[in-house]
Coordinates of C-alpha atoms in Angstrom, one line a residue:
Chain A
X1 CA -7.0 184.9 165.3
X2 CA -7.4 184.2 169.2
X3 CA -4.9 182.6 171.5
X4 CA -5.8 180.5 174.2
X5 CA -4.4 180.5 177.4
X6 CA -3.1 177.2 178.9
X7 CA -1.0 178.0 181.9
X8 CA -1.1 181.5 183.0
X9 CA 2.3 181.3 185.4
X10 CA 2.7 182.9 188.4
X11 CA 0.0 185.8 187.4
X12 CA -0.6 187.3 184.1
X13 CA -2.5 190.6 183.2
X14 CA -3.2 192.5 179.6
X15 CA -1.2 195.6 179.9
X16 CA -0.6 198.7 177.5
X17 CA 0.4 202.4 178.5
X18 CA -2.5 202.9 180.9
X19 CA -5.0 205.6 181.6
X20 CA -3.1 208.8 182.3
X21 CA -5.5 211.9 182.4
X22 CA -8.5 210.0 184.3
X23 CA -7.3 210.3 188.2
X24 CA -10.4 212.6 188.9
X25 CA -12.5 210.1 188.3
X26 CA -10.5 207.6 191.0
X27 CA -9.1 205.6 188.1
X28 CA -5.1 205.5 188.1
X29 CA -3.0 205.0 185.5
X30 CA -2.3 201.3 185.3
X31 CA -0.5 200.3 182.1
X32 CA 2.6 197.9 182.2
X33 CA 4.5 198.1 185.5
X34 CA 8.4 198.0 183.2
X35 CA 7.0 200.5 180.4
X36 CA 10.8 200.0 179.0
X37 CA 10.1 196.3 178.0
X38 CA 6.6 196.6 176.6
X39 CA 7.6 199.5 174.5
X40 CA 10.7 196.9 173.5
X41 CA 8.2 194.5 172.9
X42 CA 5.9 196.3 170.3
X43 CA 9.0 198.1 168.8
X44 CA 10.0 194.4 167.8
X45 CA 7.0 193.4 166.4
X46 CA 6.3 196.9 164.5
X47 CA 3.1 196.9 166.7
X48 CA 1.7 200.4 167.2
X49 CA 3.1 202.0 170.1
X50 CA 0.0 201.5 172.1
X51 CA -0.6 198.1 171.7
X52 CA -1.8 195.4 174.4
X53 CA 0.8 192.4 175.6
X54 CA 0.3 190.1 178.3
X55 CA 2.4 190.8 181.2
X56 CA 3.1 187.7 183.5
X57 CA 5.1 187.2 186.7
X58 CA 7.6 185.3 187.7
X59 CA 7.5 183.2 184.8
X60 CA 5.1 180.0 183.8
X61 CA 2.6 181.3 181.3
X62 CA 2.0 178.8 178.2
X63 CA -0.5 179.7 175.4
X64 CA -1.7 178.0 172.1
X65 CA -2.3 180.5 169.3
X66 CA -4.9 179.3 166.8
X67 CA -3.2 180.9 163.5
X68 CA 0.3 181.1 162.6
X69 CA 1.7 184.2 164.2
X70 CA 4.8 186.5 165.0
X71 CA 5.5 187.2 168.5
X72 CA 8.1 188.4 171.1
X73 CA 9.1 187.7 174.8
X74 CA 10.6 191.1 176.5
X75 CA 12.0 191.8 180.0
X76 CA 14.9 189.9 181.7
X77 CA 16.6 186.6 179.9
X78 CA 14.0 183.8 180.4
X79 CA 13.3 180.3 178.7
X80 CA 11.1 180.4 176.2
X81 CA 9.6 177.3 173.9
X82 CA 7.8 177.5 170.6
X83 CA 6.4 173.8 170.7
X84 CA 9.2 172.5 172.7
X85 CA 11.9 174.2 170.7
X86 CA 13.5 177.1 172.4
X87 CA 13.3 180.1 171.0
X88 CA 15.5 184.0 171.8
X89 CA 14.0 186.3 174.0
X90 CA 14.0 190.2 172.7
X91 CA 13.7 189.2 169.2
X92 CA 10.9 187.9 166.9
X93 CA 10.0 184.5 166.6
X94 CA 7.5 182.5 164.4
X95 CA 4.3 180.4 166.1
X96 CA 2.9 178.1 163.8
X97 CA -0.6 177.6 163.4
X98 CA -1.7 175.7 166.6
X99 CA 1.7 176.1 167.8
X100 CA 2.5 176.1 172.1
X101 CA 4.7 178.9 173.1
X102 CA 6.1 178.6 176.8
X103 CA 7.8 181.0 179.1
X104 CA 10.2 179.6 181.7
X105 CA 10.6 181.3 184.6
X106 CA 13.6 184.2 184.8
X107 CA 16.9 183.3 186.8
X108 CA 16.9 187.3 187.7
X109 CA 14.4 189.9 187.8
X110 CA 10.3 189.7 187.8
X111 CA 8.1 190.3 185.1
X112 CA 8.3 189.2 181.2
X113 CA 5.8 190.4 178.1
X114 CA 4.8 188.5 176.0
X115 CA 3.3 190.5 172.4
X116 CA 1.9 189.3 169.7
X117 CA 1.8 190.8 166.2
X118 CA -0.8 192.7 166.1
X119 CA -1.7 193.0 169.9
X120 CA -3.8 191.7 172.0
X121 CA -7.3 193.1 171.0
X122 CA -9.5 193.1 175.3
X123 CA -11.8 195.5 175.3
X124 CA -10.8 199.2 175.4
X125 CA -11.9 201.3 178.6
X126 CA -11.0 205.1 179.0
X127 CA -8.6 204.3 176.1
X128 CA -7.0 201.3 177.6
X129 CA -7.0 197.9 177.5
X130 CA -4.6 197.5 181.0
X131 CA -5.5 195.3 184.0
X132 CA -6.1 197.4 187.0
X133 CA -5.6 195.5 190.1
X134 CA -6.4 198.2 192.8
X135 CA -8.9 199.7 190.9
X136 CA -11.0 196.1 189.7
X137 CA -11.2 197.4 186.1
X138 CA -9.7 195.8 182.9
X139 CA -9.5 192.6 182.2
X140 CA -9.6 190.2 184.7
X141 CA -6.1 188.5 185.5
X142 CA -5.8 185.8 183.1
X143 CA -6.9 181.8 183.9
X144 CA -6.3 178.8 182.3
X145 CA -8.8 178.6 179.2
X146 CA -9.5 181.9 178.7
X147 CA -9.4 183.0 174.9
X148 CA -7.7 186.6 174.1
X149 CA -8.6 188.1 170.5
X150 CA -5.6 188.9 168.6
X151 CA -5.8 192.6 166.5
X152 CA -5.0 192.8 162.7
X153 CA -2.0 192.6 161.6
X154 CA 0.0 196.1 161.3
X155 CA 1.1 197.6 158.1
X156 CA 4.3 198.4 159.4
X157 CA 7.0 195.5 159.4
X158 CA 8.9 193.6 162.4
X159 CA 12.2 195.4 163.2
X160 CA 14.5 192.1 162.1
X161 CA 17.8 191.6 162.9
X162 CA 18.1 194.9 165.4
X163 CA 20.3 193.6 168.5
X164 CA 18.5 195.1 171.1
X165 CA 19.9 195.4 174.9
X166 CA 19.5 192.9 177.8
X167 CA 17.8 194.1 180.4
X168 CA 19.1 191.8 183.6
X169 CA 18.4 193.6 187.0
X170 CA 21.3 194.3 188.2
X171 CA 22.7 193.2 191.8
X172 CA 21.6 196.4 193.6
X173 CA 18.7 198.3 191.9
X174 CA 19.1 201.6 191.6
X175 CA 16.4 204.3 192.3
X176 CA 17.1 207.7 191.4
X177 CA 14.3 210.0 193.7
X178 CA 13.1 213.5 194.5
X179 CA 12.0 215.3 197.4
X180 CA 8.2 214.4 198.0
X181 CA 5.4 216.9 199.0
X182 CA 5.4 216.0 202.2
X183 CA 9.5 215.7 203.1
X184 CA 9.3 217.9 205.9
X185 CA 7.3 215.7 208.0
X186 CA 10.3 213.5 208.8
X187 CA 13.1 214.1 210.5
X188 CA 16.5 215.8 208.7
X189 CA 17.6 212.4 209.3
X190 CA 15.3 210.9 207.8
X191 CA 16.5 212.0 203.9
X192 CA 20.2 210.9 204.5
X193 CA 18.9 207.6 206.0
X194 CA 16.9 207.0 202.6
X195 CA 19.8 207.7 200.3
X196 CA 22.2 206.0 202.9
X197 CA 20.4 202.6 203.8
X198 CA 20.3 199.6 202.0
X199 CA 16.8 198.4 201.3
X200 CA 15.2 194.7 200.5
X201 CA 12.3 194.1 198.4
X202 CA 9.6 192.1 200.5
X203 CA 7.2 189.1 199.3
X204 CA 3.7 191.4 200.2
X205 CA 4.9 193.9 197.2
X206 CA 2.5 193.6 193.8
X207 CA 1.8 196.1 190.8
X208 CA 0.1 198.2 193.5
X209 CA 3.6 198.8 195.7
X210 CA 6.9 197.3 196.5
X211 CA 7.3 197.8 199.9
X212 CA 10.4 197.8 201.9
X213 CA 12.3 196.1 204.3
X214 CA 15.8 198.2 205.9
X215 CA 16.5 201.2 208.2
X216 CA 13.3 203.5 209.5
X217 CA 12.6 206.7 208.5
X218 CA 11.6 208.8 212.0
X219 CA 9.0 211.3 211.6
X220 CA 8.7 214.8 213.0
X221 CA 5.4 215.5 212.9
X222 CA 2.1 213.5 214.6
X223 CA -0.9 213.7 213.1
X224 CA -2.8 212.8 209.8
X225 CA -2.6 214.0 206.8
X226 CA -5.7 214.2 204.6
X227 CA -6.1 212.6 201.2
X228 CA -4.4 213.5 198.8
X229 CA -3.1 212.6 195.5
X230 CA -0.7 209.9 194.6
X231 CA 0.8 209.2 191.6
X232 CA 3.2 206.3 190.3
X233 CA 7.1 206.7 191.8
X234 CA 5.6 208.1 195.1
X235 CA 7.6 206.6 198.5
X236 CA 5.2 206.5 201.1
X237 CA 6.2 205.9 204.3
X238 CA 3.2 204.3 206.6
X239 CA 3.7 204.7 210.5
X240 CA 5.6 201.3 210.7
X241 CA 8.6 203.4 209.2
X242 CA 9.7 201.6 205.9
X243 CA 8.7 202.5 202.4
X244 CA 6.4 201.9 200.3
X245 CA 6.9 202.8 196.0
X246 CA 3.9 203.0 194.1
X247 CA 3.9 201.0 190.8
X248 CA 1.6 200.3 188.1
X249 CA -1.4 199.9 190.2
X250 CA -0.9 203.4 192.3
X251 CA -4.1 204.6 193.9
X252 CA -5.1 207.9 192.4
X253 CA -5.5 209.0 196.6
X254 CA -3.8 208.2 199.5
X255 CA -3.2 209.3 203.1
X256 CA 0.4 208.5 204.5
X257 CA 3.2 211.3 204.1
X258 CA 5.1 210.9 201.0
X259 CA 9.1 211.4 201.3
X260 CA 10.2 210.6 197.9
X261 CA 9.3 210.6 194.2
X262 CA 10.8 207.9 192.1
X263 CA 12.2 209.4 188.9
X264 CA 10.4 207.6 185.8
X265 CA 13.1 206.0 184.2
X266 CA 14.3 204.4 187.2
X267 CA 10.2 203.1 187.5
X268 CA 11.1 199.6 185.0
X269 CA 14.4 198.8 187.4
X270 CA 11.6 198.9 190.6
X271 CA 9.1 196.5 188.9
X272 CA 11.8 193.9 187.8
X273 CA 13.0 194.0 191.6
X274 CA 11.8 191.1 193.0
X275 CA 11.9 189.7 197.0
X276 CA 14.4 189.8 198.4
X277 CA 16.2 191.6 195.7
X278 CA 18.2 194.6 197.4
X279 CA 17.3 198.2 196.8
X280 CA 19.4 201.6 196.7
X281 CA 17.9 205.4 196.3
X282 CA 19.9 207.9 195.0
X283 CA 19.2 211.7 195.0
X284 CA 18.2 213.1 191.3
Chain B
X1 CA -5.4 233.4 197.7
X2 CA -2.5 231.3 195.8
X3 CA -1.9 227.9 197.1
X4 CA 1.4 226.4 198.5
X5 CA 3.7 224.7 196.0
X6 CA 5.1 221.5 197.5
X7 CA 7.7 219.5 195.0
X8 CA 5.8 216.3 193.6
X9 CA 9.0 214.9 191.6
X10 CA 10.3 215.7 188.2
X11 CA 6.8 216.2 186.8
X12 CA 4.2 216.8 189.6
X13 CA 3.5 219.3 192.1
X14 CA 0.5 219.5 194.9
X15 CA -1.0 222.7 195.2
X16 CA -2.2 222.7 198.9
X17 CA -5.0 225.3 200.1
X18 CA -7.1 225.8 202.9
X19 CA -10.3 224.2 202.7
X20 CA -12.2 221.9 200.4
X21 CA -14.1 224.7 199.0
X22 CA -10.5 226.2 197.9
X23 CA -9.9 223.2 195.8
X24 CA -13.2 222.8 194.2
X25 CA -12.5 226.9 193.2
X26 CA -8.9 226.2 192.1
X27 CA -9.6 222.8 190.1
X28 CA -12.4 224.8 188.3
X29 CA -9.7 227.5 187.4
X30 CA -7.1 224.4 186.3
X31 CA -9.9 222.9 184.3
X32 CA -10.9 226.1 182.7
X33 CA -7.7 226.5 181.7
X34 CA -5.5 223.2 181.6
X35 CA -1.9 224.0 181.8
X36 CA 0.0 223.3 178.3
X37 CA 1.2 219.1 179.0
X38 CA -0.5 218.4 181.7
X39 CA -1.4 215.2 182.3
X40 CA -3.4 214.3 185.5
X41 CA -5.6 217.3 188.0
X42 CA -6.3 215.0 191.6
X43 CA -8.4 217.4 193.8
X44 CA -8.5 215.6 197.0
X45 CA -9.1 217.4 200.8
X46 CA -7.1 220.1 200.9
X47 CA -4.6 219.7 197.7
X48 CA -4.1 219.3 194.0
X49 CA -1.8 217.2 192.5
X50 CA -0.8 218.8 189.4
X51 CA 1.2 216.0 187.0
X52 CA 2.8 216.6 183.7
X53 CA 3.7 214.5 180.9
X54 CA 7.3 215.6 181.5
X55 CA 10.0 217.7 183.6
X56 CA 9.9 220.4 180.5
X57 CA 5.9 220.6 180.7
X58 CA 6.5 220.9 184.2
X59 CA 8.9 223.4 184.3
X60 CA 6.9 225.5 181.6
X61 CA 3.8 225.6 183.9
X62 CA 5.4 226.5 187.1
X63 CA 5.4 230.3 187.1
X64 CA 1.7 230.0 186.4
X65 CA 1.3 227.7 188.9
X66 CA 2.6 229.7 191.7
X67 CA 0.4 232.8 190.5
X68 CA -3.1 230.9 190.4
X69 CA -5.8 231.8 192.4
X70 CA -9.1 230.2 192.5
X71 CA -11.7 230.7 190.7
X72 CA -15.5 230.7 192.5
X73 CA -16.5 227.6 193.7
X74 CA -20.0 227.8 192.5
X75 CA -18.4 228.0 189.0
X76 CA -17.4 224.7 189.5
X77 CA -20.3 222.9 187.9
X78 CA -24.1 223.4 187.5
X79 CA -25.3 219.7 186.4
X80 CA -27.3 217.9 189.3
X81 CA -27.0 214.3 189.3
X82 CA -30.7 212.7 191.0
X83 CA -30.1 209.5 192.7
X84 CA -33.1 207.8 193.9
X85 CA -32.5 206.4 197.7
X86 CA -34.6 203.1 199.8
X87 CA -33.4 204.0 203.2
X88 CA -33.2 200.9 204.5
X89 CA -29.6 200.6 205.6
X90 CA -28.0 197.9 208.2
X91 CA -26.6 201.6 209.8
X92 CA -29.4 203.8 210.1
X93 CA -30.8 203.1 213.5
X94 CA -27.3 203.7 214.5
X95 CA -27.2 207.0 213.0
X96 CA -30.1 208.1 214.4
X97 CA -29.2 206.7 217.8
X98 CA -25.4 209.0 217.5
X99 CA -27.3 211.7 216.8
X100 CA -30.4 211.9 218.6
X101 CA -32.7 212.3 215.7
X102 CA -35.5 209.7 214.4
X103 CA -35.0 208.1 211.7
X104 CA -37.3 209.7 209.4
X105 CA -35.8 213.1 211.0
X106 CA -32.5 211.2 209.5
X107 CA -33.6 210.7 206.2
X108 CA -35.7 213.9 205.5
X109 CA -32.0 215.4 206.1
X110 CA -30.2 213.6 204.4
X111 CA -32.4 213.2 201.5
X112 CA -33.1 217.4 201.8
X113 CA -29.5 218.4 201.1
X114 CA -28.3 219.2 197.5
X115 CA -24.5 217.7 197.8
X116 CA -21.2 218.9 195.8
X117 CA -19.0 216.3 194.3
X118 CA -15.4 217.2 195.8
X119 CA -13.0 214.4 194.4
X120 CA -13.3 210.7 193.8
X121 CA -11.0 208.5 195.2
X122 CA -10.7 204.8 196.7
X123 CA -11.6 203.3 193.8
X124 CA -13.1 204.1 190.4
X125 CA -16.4 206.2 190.6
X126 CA -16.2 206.5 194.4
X127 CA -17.6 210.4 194.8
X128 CA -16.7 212.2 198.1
X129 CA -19.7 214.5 198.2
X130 CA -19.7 217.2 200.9
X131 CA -22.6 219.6 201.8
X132 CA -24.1 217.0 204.6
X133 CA -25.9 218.4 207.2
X134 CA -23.8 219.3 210.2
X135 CA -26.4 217.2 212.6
X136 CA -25.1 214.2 210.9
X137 CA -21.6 213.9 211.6
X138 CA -21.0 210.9 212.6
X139 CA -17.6 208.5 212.8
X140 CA -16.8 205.7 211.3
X141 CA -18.2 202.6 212.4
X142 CA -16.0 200.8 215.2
X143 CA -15.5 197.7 212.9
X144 CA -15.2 197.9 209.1
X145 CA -17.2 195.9 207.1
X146 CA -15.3 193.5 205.0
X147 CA -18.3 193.9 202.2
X148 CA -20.3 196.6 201.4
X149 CA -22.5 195.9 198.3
X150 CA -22.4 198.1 195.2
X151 CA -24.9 200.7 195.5
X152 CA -25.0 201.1 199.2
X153 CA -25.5 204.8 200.5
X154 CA -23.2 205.8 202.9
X155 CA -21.9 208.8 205.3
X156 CA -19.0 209.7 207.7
X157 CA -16.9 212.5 209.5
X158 CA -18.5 215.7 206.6
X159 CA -18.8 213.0 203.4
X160 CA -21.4 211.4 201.7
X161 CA -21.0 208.6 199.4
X162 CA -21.8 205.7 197.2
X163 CA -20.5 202.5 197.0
X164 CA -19.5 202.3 193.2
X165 CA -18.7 198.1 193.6
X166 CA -19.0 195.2 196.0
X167 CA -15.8 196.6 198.5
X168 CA -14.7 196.4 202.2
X169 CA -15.6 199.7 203.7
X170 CA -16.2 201.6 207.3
X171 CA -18.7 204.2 206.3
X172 CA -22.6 204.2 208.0
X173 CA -25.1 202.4 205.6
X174 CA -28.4 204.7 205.2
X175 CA -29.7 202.8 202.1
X176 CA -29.1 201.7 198.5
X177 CA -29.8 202.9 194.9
X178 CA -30.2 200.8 191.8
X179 CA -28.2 204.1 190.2
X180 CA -24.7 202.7 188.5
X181 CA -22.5 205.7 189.1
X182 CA -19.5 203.6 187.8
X183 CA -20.4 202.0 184.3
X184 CA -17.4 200.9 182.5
X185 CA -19.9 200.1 179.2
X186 CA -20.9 203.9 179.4
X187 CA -18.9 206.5 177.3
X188 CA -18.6 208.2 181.0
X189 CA -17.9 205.5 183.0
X190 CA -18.1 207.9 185.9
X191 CA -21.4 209.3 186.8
X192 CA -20.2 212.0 189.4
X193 CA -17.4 214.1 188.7
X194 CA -15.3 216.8 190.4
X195 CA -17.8 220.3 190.9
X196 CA -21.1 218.6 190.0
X197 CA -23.7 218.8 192.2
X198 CA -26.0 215.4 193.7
X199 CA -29.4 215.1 195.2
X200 CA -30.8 212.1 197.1
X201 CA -34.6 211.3 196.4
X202 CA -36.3 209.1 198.5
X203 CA -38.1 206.5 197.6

């Protein structure tokens, strides 16, 4: 079966768990940006663990799928339509064959997935099916038309009736952070100020970074550091002074000093922070 | 010599050496003998960032860590990747006019050199290669280009490169190659890794 897409929202990207173990190579991880709701997605469905969804932004994506199937929408509280009717999000619901699904767009938070029983079958590379948008590899983000193969069917069944949690951001996200590499090249200040000051998510942030907006962080060193690795969670702070936190899309290589290290499970509260949406770091 | 241990988070740390040659001798060690859960080795200038699939793998590794101590750099690879060169790029009369050579005098050089890959970065593929001949250093160019096609050859500051896709990029143009070193159809989609060794040929 294949589903076609119709309206691809604000942007919209094939994402599984990424490419871990291939930074030497200048490929970074990728995978979905909230690994929380895709897991929550494929754990509906009884998809393998692994399995691709579509990740869209912001809302708007609308699809036809050529067979009857089962899918799931994960990720904050959103509108969703299966032709016309609505539907619940974080739960299963039937598509007939030829049927429309359509995602609203969320009253809170950023990013929705969308999975289909049996996954979303791009083609595998280094393992992984996941749009990178730094690194141009993947599958292209998606466009209106395009046709995504749909993987068999697992053996294993949907998980029913479970009541699973909501996941609405809440008013202030929380980061939870520890020291970075490179913490002594700002000021003792500069750590307090972080875990003090109230942050705002700005429009330029993407699966690459969110970057933000609130007090500076002063330096104590001049000078530039040579390349050197990043990984997803890092909080880089650029000469302007505010922070940047690497997402999905992290470089595997970067050159401004890195303060902070976003813990992991705090990483799905960052990506469903959207502009304007204020942001908090606590010390792990 | 054992490197500095800077904190990286729950599950990373950045081993920082020396010199390049340091990390190419202490990746070889960490590939040789991959700590138990790691996840991700990043050799870049003068660090490795060391990332684990967890804080326990992590925390497992760390004594280890703290102990390890290069191995020889020339252990660090004996495949030689050949990449035919046409010197032709929009940068070499510029080269040879910042360095006071001719341009053939440019190219016999460059193409003379047998290169070590020291860590990709910048996008997939992209191969810092050092080993370039110290008459050629030479800076960046004043103005980026906002497109450099795939294949072009490239230099700056110690580093030799090239181009794995169509990218904006600062780096001297000496040429091209019709050589894919970033395939994503290929098993190893890479075609320069970490400790192997690259020749120019030209053509």
């Amino acid at each position: 079966m294949s589903i076609v897409i119709l309206a691809p929202g604000g942007r919209t990207t094939v994402q599984d768990r990424g490419r871990p173990g291939n930074a030497y190579l200048g490929v970074g991880r990728s995978g979905a940006a909230d690994m929380r709701a895709y897991a929550l997605a494929n754990r509906i469905l009884g998809n393998p663990a692994g399995a691709a969804c579509l990740e869209t932004t912001l809302g708007g994506l609308s699809l036809r799928s050529s067979r009857s199937a089962w899918m799931t929408v994960t990720g904050p509280t959103v509108a969703v339509t299966v032709d016309g009717l609505p539907v619940g999000v974080r739960t299963a619901f039937f598509v007939p064959h030829g049927g429309v699904v359509a995602i609203g767009v969320p009253e809170r938070g950023m990013r929705n997935y969308l999975a289909v029983r049996g996954g979303i079958d791009a083609p595998l590379l280094l393992g992984s099916r996941s749009t990178d948008t730094l690194g141009g590899i993947g599958p292209d983000p998606l466009r209106k038309g395009d046709v995504l193969d749909v993987g068999d069917v697992p053996d294993e069944p949907p998980a029913g009736h479970d009541v699973f949690p909501a996941t609405e951001p809440p008013d202030v996200t929380e980061l939870v952070v520890d020291r970075g590499p490179r913490a002594d090249w700002f000021t003792d200040a500069a750590w307090s100020v972080l875990l003090r000051g109230r942050y705002v998510v700005t429009p330029d942030s993407d699966r690459i970074g969110v970057r933000l907006d609130g007090p500076h962080l002063e330096r104590c060193r001049d000078g530039e550091l040579p390349s050197e690795g990043l990984m997803q969670g890092a909080v880089q702070i650029p000469p302007i002074g505010t922070p940047v936190c690497f997402l999905a899309d992290t470089p595997t290589t970067g050159g401004y000093p890195v303060l902070a290290v976003v813990r992991r499970a705090s990483l799905p509260d960052l990506a469903q922070a959207r502009p304007g949406h204020p942001v908090r770091f606590r010390a792990g | 010599m054992t490197p500095t241990v800077l904190p990286y988070g729950e599950r990373a740390v950045l081993l920082e050496v020396g010199s390049i040659d340091e990390v190419l001798g202490l990746y070889a060690a960490l590939r040789a003998a991959p700590p138990s859960g790691v996840e991700d080795i990043v050799p870049a200038a003068v660090t490795v960032l060391v990332s684990f699939v967890d804080r326990q793998a992590l925390g497992d590794a760390l004594p280890a860590l703290r102990r390890i101590e290069a191995a020889a750099p020339e252990q660090a690879g004996r495949e030689v990747a050949r990449i035919p060169v046409t010197y032709d790029g929009a940068d070499l009369q510029d080269v040879a006019t910042l360095t006071g050579l001719p341009v053939e005098e440019v190219v016999a050089i460059h193409s003379g050199t047998e290169y070590t890959v020291a860590f990709n970065g910048f996008s997939p593929g992209f191969a810092y290669l050092i080993g370039l001949d110290d008459r050629l250093r030479v800076p960046r160019r004043k103005t980026p280009r906002t497109s450099v096609p795939a294949g072009s050859v490239a230099m700056t500051g110690g580093f030799t490169a090239v181009y794995p896709r169509r990218s904006p990029g600062g780096w001297q143009l000496l040429g091209r190659t019709d050589t894919d070193v970033w395939d994503g159809a290929r098993a190893e989609p890479a075609l320069l890794r970490p400790g192997m060794r690259v020749r120019f040929e030209a053509r």
